[in-house]
Amino acid sequence: MTIELTPAKEHPQFALIVERCTHDLFEAHGIEVTRQAAGRDEYRQGSCGIVRIAGKHCELTLLLMCHRGLLRRTHPGRVLMRDWVGELANQLAGRIKRGLWNHGAGLVYQTTPAVVDAKHIRMDAEGPSSMAPLHFVANHYPAVVLIDGFLDGELSLKPQDVEPYIAEGGLVML
């Protein structure tokens, strides 16, 4: 059986899963986000966490860029600020991973996050891209989730009765 991978941005249901997971992430930290773009320079005033999500039905790279004001607002005070965006990206990847499982994607793995200064990330590259950006604003501070990669073209990403359904914080024994 051959799986045909297509760009993640071509799956409209996937964008809805990522949006819901992003709302859930910031809500868990006491922040309400709205879907809204900010000026390009605003995104460069922070950091970017990068996590890879992969499995039989996907090959994705998730980038979460947050303005330093938003990072300060959510920071728990127990980790370095630079590491915090990596942890937020990791938490978002976990939510997306769980969402993919609950929508029939099967077992998905994620990597340890990497962190870079957001000023080194270009969102204006020329040419075709498989990148699917979702822009958010919280407390006047921007955040953007960029998903680069591919999903199984046959994956419907509709909620399914998956056994076991994974709730946040849940555990699956394989």
CSV table of C-alpha atoms in Angstrom, one decimal:
chain,number,residue,atom,x,y,z
A,1,MET,CA,0.0,0.0,0.0
A,2,THR,CA,1.5,3.3,-1.1
A,3,ILE,CA,0.5,6.5,0.7
A,4,GLU,CA,0.3,9.7,-1.5
A,5,LEU,CA,1.4,12.7,0.5
A,6,THR,CA,0.0,16.1,-0.3
A,7,PRO,CA,0.8,19.5,1.1
A,8,ALA,CA,-0.7,20.1,4.6
A,9,LYS,CA,-2.1,23.4,3.4
A,10,GLU,CA,-4.4,21.6,1.0
A,11,HIS,CA,-6.3,19.9,3.9
A,12,PRO,CA,-8.8,22.6,5.2
A,13,GLN,CA,-9.8,20.3,8.1
A,14,PHE,CA,-6.1,20.2,9.2
A,15,ALA,CA,-6.0,24.0,9.5
A,16,LEU,CA,-9.1,23.9,11.7
A,17,ILE,CA,-7.4,21.3,13.9
A,18,VAL,CA,-4.3,23.5,14.2
A,19,GLU,CA,-6.4,26.6,15.0
A,20,ARG,CA,-8.4,24.7,17.7
A,21,CYS,CA,-5.2,23.4,19.2
A,22,THR,CA,-3.6,26.8,19.3
A,23,HIS,CA,-6.7,28.3,21.0
A,24,ASP,CA,-6.5,25.4,23.5
A,25,LEU,CA,-2.8,25.9,24.1
A,26,PHE,CA,-3.1,29.6,25.0
A,27,GLU,CA,-6.3,29.1,26.9
A,28,ALA,CA,-4.5,26.6,29.1
A,29,HIS,CA,-2.1,29.5,30.0
A,30,GLY,CA,-4.8,32.0,30.7
A,31,ILE,CA,-4.6,33.8,27.3
A,32,GLU,CA,-7.4,34.3,24.8
A,33,VAL,CA,-6.2,34.4,21.2
A,34,THR,CA,-8.0,35.6,18.1
A,35,ARG,CA,-7.2,34.7,14.5
A,36,GLN,CA,-5.7,37.9,13.2
A,37,ALA,CA,-2.5,38.9,11.3
A,38,ALA,CA,0.0,41.5,12.6
A,39,GLY,CA,2.7,43.5,10.8
A,40,ARG,CA,5.6,41.4,9.6
A,41,ASP,CA,8.1,43.2,11.9
A,42,GLU,CA,6.0,42.4,14.9
A,43,TYR,CA,6.7,38.7,14.5
A,44,ARG,CA,10.4,39.3,14.5
A,45,GLN,CA,10.4,40.6,18.1
A,46,GLY,CA,10.4,37.2,19.8
A,47,SER,CA,11.4,33.6,19.4
A,48,CYS,CA,10.4,30.6,17.4
A,49,GLY,CA,10.0,27.0,18.6
A,50,ILE,CA,10.3,24.2,16.1
A,51,VAL,CA,9.0,20.7,16.4
A,52,ARG,CA,8.8,17.9,13.9
A,53,ILE,CA,5.7,15.7,13.8
A,54,ALA,CA,5.9,12.5,11.8
A,55,GLY,CA,4.0,9.2,11.3
A,56,LYS,CA,2.6,6.9,8.8
A,57,HIS,CA,0.2,9.6,7.6
A,58,CYS,CA,2.2,12.8,8.0
A,59,GLU,CA,5.6,14.5,7.7
A,60,LEU,CA,5.2,17.9,9.3
A,61,THR,CA,7.4,20.7,10.8
A,62,LEU,CA,5.6,23.0,13.2
A,63,LEU,CA,7.0,26.5,13.9
A,64,LEU,CA,5.5,28.6,16.7
A,65,MET,CA,6.7,32.2,16.7
A,66,CYS,CA,5.6,34.4,19.6
A,67,HIS,CA,6.3,38.0,20.4
A,68,ARG,CA,8.4,38.4,23.5
A,69,GLY,CA,5.5,40.2,25.2
A,70,LEU,CA,3.3,37.2,24.8
A,71,LEU,CA,6.1,34.9,26.0
A,72,ARG,CA,6.5,37.0,29.1
A,73,ARG,CA,2.7,36.9,29.7
A,74,THR,CA,2.6,33.1,29.6
A,75,HIS,CA,6.0,32.4,31.1
A,76,PRO,CA,5.8,30.2,34.3
A,77,GLY,CA,9.1,31.6,35.7
A,78,ARG,CA,10.7,28.2,36.1
A,79,VAL,CA,12.5,28.0,32.7
A,80,LEU,CA,14.7,30.2,30.6
A,81,MET,CA,12.6,32.6,28.4
A,82,ARG,CA,14.4,31.2,25.3
A,83,ASP,CA,13.4,27.7,26.2
A,84,TRP,CA,9.8,28.7,27.0
A,85,VAL,CA,8.8,29.1,23.3
A,86,GLY,CA,10.3,25.6,22.7
A,87,GLU,CA,8.1,24.3,25.4
A,88,LEU,CA,5.0,26.1,24.0
A,89,ALA,CA,5.8,24.6,20.6
A,90,ASN,CA,6.1,21.2,22.2
A,91,GLN,CA,2.8,21.6,23.9
A,92,LEU,CA,1.1,22.7,20.7
A,93,ALA,CA,2.7,19.7,18.8
A,94,GLY,CA,1.3,17.4,21.4
A,95,ARG,CA,-2.2,18.8,21.0
A,96,ILE,CA,-1.9,18.5,17.2
A,97,LYS,CA,-0.5,15.0,17.5
A,98,ARG,CA,-3.5,14.0,19.7
A,99,GLY,CA,-5.9,15.7,17.3
A,100,LEU,CA,-4.4,13.8,14.3
A,101,TRP,CA,-4.8,10.5,16.3
A,102,ASN,CA,-8.4,11.4,17.2
A,103,HIS,CA,-9.1,12.1,13.5
A,104,GLY,CA,-7.8,8.7,12.3
A,105,ALA,CA,-4.1,9.5,11.5
A,106,GLY,CA,-2.8,6.7,13.7
A,107,LEU,CA,0.4,6.8,15.7
A,108,VAL,CA,2.4,10.0,15.3
A,109,TYR,CA,5.8,11.0,16.8
A,110,GLN,CA,7.3,14.3,17.7
A,111,THR,CA,10.8,15.5,18.2
A,112,THR,CA,12.4,17.6,21.0
A,113,PRO,CA,11.9,21.3,20.2
A,114,ALA,CA,14.6,23.6,18.8
A,115,VAL,CA,14.5,27.3,19.4
A,116,VAL,CA,15.7,30.2,17.2
A,117,ASP,CA,15.4,34.0,17.3
A,118,ALA,CA,12.3,34.9,15.2
A,119,LYS,CA,14.3,37.6,13.3
A,120,HIS,CA,16.0,34.7,11.4
A,121,ILE,CA,12.6,33.3,10.1
A,122,ARG,CA,11.5,34.6,6.7
A,123,MET,CA,7.8,34.4,5.9
A,124,ASP,CA,8.1,36.1,2.6
A,125,ALA,CA,10.0,33.5,0.6
A,126,GLU,CA,9.4,33.5,-3.1
A,127,GLY,CA,8.1,30.5,-5.1
A,128,PRO,CA,5.7,27.7,-4.3
A,129,SER,CA,5.5,26.7,-0.6
A,130,SER,CA,3.8,23.9,1.3
A,131,MET,CA,3.8,26.3,4.3
A,132,ALA,CA,0.4,27.0,5.9
A,133,PRO,CA,0.6,30.0,8.3
A,134,LEU,CA,-2.1,30.7,10.9
A,135,HIS,CA,-1.8,34.2,12.5
A,136,PHE,CA,-3.1,35.0,16.0
A,137,VAL,CA,-3.1,38.0,18.3
A,138,ALA,CA,-3.3,37.8,22.1
A,139,ASN,CA,-3.2,40.9,24.4
A,140,HIS,CA,-2.0,42.9,21.3
A,141,TYR,CA,0.9,40.5,20.9
A,142,PRO,CA,1.2,38.4,17.7
A,143,ALA,CA,1.9,34.7,17.3
A,144,VAL,CA,2.0,32.7,14.2
A,145,VAL,CA,1.9,28.9,13.7
A,146,LEU,CA,3.5,27.7,10.5
A,147,ILE,CA,3.1,24.2,9.4
A,148,ASP,CA,5.4,22.9,6.6
A,149,GLY,CA,4.9,19.4,5.3
A,150,PHE,CA,2.6,16.8,4.0
A,151,LEU,CA,-0.3,14.7,5.0
A,152,ASP,CA,-1.7,11.5,3.5
A,153,GLY,CA,-3.9,12.6,0.7
A,154,GLU,CA,-6.5,10.0,1.6
A,155,LEU,CA,-6.8,11.1,5.2
A,156,SER,CA,-10.2,12.6,5.7
A,157,LEU,CA,-9.4,14.2,9.1
A,158,LYS,CA,-13.0,14.0,10.2
A,159,PRO,CA,-13.6,13.1,13.9
A,160,GLN,CA,-13.7,9.4,14.2
A,161,ASP,CA,-14.6,6.9,16.9
A,162,VAL,CA,-10.9,6.0,17.4
A,163,GLU,CA,-10.1,3.5,20.1
A,164,PRO,CA,-8.7,4.7,22.4
A,165,TYR,CA,-9.8,8.3,22.0
A,166,ILE,CA,-7.0,10.4,23.6
A,167,ALA,CA,-8.0,13.2,25.9
A,168,GLU,CA,-5.5,15.9,26.9
A,169,GLY,CA,-3.1,14.4,29.4
A,170,GLY,CA,-4.3,10.9,28.5
A,171,LEU,CA,-2.1,7.9,28.1
A,172,VAL,CA,-2.0,5.2,25.4
A,173,MET,CA,-0.4,1.9,26.1
A,174,LEU,CA,0.8,0.1,23.0
